[in-house]
PDB file of C-alpha atoms and ligand atoms in Angstrom:
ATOM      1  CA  UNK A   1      96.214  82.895  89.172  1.00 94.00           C
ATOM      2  CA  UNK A   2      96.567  79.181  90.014  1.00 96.00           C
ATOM      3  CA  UNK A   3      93.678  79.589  91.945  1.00 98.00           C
ATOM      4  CA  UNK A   4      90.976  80.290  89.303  1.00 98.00           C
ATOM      5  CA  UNK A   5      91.410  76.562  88.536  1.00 97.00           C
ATOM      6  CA  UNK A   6      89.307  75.706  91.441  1.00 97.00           C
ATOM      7  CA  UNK A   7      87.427  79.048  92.513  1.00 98.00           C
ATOM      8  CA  UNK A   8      85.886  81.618  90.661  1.00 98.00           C
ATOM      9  CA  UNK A   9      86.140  84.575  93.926  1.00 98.00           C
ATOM     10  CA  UNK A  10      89.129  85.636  95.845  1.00 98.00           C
ATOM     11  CA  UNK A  11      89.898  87.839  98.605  1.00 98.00           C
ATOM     12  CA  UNK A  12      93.174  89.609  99.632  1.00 98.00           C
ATOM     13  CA  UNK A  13      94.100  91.948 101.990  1.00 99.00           C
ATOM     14  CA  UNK A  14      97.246  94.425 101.492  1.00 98.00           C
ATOM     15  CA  UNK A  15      98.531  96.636 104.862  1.00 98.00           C
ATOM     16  CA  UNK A  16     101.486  99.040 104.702  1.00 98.00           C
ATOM     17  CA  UNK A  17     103.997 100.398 107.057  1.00 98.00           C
ATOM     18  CA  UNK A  18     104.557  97.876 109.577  1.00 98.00           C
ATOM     19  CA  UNK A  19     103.602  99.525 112.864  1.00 97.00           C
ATOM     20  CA  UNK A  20     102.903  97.590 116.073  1.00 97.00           C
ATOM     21  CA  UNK A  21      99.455  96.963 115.100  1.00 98.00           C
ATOM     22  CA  UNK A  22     100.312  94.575 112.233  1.00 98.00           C
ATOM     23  CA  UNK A  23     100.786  92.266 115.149  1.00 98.00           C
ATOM     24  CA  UNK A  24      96.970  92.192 116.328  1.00 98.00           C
ATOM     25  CA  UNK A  25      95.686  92.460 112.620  1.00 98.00           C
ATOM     26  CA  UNK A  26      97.864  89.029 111.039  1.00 98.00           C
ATOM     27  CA  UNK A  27      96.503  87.208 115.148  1.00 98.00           C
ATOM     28  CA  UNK A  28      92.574  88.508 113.848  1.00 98.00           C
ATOM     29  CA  UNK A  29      93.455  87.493 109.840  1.00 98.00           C
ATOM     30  CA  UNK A  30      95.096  83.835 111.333  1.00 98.00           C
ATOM     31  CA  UNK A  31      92.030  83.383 112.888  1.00 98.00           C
ATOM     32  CA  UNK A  32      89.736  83.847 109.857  1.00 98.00           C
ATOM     33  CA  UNK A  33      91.916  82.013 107.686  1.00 98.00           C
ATOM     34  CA  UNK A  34      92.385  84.577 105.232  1.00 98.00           C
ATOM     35  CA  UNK A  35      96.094  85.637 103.778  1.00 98.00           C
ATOM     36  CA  UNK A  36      97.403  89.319 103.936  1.00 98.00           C
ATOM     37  CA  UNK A  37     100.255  91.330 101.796  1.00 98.00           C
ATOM     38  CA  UNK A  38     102.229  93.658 104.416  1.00 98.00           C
ATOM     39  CA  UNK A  39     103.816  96.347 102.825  1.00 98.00           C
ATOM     40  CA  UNK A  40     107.810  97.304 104.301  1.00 98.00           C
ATOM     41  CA  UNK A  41     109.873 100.063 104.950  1.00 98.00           C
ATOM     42  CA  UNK A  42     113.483  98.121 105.748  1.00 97.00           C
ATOM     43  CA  UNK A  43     115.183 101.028 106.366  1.00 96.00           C
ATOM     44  CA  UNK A  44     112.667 102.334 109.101  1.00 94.00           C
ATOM     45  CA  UNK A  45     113.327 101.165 112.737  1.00 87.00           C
ATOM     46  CA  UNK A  46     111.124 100.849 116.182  1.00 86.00           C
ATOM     47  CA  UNK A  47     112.585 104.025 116.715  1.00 87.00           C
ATOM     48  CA  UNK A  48     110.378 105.873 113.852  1.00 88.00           C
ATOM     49  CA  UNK A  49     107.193 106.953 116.225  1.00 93.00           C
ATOM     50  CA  UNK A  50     104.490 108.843 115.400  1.00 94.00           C
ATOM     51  CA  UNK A  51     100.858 109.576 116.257  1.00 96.00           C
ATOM     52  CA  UNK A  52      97.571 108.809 114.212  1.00 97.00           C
ATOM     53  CA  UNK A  53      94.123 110.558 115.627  1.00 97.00           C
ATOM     54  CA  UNK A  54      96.117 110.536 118.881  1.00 95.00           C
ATOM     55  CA  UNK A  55      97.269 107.087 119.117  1.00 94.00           C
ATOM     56  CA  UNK A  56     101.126 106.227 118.916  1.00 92.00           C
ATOM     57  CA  UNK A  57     102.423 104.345 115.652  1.00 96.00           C
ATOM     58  CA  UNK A  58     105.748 102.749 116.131  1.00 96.00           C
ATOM     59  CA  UNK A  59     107.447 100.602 113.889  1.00 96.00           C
ATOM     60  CA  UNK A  60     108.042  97.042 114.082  1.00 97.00           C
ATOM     61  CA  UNK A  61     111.891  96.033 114.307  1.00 96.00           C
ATOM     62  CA  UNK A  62     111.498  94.033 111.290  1.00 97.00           C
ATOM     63  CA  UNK A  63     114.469  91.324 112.100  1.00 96.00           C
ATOM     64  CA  UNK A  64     113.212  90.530 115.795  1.00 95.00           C
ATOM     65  CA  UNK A  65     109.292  90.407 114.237  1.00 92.00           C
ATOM     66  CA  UNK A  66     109.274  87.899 111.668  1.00 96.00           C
ATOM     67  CA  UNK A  67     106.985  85.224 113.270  1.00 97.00           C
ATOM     68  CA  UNK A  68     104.550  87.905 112.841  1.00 97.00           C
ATOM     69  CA  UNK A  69     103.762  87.842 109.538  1.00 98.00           C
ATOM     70  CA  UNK A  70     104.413  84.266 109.555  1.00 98.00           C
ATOM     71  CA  UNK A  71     101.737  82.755 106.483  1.00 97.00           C
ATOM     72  CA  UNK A  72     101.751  86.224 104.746  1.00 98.00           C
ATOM     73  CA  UNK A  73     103.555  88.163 102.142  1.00 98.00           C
ATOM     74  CA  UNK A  74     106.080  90.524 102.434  1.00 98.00           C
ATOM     75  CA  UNK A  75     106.286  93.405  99.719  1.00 98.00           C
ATOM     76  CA  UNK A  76     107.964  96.540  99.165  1.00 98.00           C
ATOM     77  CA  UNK A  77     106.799 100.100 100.466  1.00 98.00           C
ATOM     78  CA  UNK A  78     110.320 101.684 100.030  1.00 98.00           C
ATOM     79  CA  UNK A  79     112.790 101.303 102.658  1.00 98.00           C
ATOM     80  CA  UNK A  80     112.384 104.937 103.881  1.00 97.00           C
ATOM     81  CA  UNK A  81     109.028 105.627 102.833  1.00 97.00           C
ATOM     82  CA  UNK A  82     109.605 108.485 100.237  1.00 98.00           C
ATOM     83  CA  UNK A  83     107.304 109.798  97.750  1.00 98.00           C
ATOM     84  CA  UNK A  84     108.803 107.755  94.448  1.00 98.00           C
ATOM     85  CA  UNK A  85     108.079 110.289  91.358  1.00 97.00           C
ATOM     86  CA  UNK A  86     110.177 112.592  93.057  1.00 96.00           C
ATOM     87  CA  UNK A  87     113.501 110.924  93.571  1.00 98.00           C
ATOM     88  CA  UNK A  88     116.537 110.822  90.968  1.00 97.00           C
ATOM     89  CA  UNK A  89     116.785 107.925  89.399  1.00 97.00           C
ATOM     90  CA  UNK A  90     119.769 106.545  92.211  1.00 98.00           C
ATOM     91  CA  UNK A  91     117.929 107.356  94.655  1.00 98.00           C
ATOM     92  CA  UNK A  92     114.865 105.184  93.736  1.00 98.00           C
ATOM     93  CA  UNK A  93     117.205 102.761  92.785  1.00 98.00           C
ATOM     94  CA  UNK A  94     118.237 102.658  96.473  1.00 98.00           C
ATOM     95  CA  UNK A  95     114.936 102.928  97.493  1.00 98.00           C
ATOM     96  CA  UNK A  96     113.033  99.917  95.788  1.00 98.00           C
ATOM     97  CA  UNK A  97     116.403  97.797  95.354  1.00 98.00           C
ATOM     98  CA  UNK A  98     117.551  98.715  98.491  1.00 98.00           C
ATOM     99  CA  UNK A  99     114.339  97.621 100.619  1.00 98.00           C
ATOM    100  CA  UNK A 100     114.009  94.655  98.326  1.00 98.00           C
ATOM    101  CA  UNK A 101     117.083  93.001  98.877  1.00 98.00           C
ATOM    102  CA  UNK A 102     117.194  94.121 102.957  1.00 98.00           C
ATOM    103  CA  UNK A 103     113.744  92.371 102.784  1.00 98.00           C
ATOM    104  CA  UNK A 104     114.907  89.442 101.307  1.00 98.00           C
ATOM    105  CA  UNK A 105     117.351  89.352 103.674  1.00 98.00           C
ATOM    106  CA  UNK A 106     115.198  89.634 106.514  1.00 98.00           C
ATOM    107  CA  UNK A 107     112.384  86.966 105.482  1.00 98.00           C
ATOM    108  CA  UNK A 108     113.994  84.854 103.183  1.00 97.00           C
ATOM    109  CA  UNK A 109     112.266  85.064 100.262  1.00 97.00           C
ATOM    110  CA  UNK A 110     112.596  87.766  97.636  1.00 98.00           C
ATOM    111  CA  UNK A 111     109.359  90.045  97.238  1.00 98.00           C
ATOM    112  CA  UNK A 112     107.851  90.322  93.854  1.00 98.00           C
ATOM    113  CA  UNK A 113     105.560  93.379  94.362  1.00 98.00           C
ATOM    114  CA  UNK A 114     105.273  96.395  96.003  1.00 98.00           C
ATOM    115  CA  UNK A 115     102.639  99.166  97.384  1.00 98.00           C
ATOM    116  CA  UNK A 116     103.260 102.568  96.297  1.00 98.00           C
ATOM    117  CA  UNK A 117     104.027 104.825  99.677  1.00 98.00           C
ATOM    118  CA  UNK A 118     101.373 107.381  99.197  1.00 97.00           C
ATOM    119  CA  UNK A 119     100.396 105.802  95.888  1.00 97.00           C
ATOM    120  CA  UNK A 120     102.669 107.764  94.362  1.00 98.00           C
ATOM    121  CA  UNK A 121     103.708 106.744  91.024  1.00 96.00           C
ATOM    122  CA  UNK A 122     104.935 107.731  87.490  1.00 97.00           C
ATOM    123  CA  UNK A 123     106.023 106.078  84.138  1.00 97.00           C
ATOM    124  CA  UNK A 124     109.533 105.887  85.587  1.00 97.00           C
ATOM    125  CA  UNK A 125     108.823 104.218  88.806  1.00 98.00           C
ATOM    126  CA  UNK A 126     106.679 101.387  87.432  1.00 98.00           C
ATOM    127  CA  UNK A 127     109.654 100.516  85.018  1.00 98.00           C
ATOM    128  CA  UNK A 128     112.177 100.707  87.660  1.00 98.00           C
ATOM    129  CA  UNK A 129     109.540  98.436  89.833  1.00 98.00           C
ATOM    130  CA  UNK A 130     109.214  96.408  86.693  1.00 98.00           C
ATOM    131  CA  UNK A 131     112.958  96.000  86.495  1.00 98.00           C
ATOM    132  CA  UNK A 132     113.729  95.098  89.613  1.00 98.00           C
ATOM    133  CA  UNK A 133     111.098  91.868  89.243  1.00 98.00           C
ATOM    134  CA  UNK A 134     108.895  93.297  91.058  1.00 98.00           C
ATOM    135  CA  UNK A 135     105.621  92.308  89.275  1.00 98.00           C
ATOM    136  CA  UNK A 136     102.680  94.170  90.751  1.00 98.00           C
ATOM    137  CA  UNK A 137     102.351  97.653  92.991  1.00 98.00           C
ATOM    138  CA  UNK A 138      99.144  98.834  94.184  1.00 98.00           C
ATOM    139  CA  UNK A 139      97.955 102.316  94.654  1.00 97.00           C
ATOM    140  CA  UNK A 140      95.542 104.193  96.641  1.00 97.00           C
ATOM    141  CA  UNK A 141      92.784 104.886  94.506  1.00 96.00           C
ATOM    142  CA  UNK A 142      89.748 102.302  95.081  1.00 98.00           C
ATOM    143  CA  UNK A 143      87.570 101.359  92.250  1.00 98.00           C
ATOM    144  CA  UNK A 144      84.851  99.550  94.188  1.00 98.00           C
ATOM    145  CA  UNK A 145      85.395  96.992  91.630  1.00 98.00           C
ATOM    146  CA  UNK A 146      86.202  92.947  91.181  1.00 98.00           C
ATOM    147  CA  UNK A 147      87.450  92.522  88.043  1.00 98.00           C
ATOM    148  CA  UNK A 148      90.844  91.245  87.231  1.00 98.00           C
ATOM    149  CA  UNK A 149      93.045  93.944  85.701  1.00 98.00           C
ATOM    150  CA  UNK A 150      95.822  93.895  83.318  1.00 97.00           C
ATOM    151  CA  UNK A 151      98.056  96.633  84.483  1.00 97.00           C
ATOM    152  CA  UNK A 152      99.383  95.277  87.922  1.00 98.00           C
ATOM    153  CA  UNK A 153     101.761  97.581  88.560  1.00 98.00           C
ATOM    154  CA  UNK A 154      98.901 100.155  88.301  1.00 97.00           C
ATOM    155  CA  UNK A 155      96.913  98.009  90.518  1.00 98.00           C
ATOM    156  CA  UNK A 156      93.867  99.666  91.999  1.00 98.00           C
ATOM    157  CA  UNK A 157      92.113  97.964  94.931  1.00 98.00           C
ATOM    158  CA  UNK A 158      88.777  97.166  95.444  1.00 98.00           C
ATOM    159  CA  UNK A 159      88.659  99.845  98.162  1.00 98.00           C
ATOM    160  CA  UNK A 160      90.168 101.296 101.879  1.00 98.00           C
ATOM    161  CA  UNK A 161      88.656  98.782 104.870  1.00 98.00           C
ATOM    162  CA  UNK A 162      87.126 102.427 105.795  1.00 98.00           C
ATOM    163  CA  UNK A 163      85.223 102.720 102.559  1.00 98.00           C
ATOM    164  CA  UNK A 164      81.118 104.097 103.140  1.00 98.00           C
ATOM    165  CA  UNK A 165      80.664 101.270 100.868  1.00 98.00           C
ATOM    166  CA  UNK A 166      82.671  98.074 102.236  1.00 98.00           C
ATOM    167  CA  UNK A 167      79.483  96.405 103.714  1.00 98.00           C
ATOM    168  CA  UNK A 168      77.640  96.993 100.293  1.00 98.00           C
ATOM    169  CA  UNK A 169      80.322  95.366  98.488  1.00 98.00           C
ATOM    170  CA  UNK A 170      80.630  92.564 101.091  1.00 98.00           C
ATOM    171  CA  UNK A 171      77.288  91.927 100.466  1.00 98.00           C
ATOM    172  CA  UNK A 172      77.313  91.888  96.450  1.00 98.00           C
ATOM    173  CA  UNK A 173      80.758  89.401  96.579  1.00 98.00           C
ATOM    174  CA  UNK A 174      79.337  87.322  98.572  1.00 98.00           C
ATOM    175  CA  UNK A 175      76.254  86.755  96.571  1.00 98.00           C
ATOM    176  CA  UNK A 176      77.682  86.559  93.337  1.00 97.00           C
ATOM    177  CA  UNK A 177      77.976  83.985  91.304  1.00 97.00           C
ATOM    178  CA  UNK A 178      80.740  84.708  88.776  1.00 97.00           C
ATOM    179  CA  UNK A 179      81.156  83.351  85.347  1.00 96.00           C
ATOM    180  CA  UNK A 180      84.807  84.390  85.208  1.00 97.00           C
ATOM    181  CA  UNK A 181      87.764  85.321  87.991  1.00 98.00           C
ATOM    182  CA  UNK A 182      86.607  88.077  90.474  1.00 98.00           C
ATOM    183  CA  UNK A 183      89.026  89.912  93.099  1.00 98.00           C
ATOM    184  CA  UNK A 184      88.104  91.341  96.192  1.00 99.00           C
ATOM    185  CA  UNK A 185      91.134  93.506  97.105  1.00 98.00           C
ATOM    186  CA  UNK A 186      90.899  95.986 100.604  1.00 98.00           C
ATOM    187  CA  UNK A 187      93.965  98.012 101.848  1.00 98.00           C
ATOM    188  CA  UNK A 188      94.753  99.637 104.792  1.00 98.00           C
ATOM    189  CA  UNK A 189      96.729 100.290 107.962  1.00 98.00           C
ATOM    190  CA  UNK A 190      96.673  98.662 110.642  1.00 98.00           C
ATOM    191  CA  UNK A 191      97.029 101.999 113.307  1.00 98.00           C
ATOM    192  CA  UNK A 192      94.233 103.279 111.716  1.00 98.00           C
ATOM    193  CA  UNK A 193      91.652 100.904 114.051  1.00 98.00           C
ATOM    194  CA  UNK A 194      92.966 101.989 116.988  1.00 97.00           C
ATOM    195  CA  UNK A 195      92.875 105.798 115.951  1.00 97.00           C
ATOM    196  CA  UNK A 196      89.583 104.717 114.523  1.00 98.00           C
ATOM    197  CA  UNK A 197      88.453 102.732 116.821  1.00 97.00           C
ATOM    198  CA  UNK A 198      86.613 100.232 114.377  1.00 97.00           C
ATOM    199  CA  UNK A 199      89.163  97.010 115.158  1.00 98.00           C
ATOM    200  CA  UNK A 200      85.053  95.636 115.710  1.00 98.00           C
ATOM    201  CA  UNK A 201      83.662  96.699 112.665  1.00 97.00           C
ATOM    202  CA  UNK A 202      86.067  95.173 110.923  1.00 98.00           C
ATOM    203  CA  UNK A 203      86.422  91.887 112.948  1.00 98.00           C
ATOM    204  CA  UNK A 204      82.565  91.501 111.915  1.00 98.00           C
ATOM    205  CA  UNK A 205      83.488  92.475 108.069  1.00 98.00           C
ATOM    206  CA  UNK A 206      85.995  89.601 108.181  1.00 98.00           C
ATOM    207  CA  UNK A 207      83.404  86.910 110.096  1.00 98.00           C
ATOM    208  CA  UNK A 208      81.466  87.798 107.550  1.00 98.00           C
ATOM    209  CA  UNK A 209      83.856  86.790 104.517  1.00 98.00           C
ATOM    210  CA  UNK A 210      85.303  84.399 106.771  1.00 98.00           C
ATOM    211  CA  UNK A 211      85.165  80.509 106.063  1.00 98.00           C
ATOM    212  CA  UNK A 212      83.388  80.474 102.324  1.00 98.00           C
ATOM    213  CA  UNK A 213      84.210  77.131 100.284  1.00 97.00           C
ATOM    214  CA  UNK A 214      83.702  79.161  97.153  1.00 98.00           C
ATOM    215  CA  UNK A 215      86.310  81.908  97.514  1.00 98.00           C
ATOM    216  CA  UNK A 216      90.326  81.165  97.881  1.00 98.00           C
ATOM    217  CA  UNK A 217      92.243  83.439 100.214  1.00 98.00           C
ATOM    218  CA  UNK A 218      95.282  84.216  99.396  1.00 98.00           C
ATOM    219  CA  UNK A 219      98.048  86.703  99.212  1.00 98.00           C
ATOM    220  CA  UNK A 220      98.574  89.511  96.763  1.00 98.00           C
ATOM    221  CA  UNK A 221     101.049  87.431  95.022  1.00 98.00           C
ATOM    222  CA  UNK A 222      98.719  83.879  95.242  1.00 98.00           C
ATOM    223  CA  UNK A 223      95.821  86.199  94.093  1.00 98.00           C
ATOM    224  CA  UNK A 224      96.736  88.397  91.330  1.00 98.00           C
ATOM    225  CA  UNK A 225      99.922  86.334  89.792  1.00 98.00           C
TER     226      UNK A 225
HETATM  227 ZN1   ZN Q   1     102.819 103.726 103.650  1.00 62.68          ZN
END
């Protein structure tokens, strides 16, 4: 948390899956300024299709789609995208190691945190994440809160970009005045604003947060380590 030695208010933005759309969300997050965490599944091609609220999600081919997330970080999701508390312990070996070092691969750089696919976690999987040097891993569940936390690898955002309360708590960061470190964390995927059709809303949510001298963006890793 380098950061908190200029700033006292941070945002970051985590996105798993890497469908298509990641490449209209990181064009609308370059233009803001702000810094997102993508979430990967290395063993999942272009050729893994499938529909949200009617609209096709395909996968990006990772290798030939790096200049997309150009700026950002890359983390783990699992390089198939399986439900982690219920795998033996080789095969979620092979699936945090296994996306980890294909990402590494891939990018360059070796990813120190992870989302949890379906926020799925246990005891078991947090110490294999924490193992592999993975350092944080974020879940689903939202707690509509700023506060730093001391369990990353239980990490709990601030909430979903769909939340009933995101412009509420838009609002309250941007007025506050914090003593001490706050964190404004919001998750998502990226098909979800076309099956959604909110890419708007959201653009306006970010032009709001956009272009602050008091708050740092960064990524998950510039943000919470
Ligand atoms: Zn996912």
């Amino acid at each position: 948390m380098e950061w908190t030695k200029r700033f006292r208010k941070a945002l970051t933005f985590s996105y798993d899956d890497g469908s298509e759309q990641d490449i209209r969300l990181a064009a609308l997050l370059n233009r803001c300024g702000m810094k997102c965490t993508f979430n990967l599944n290395s063993g999942l091609g272009s050729g893994d299709v499938w529909e949200y609220k009617g609209c096709p999600v395909r996968r990006l081919d990772l290798p030939a789609c790096r200049e997309v997330y150009a700026g950002h970080e890359i983390a783990v999701h699992g390089a198939r995208h399986l439900a982690l508390s219920s795998l033996d312990p080789e095969a979620l070996h092979q699936e945090l190691a296994g996306d980890k070092a294909r990402l590494t691969e891939i990018f360059g750089t070796a990813p120190v945190g992870m989302a949890y696919a379906y926020g799925d976690c246990n005891p078991a999987v947090t110490e294999k994440a924490r193992s592999l040097g993975l350092r944080y891993g974020r879940g689903v569940w939202e707690n509509h809160s700023f506060d730093p936390q001391a369990d990353l690898l239980a990490f709990r955002p601030t909430c979903h970009h769909d939340d009933a309360q995101l412009d509420a708590l838009v609002t309250r960061f941007l007025a506050s005045e914090p003593e001490t470190p706050q964190i404004f964390y919001i998750w998502g995927h990226s098909y979800e604003f076309d099956g959604n059709h909110n890419w708007d809303a959201f653009e306006r949510v970010l032009d709001r947060l956009a272009g602050h001298d008091d708050i740092f963006y960064g990524t998950n890793r510039e943000v919470l380590l």
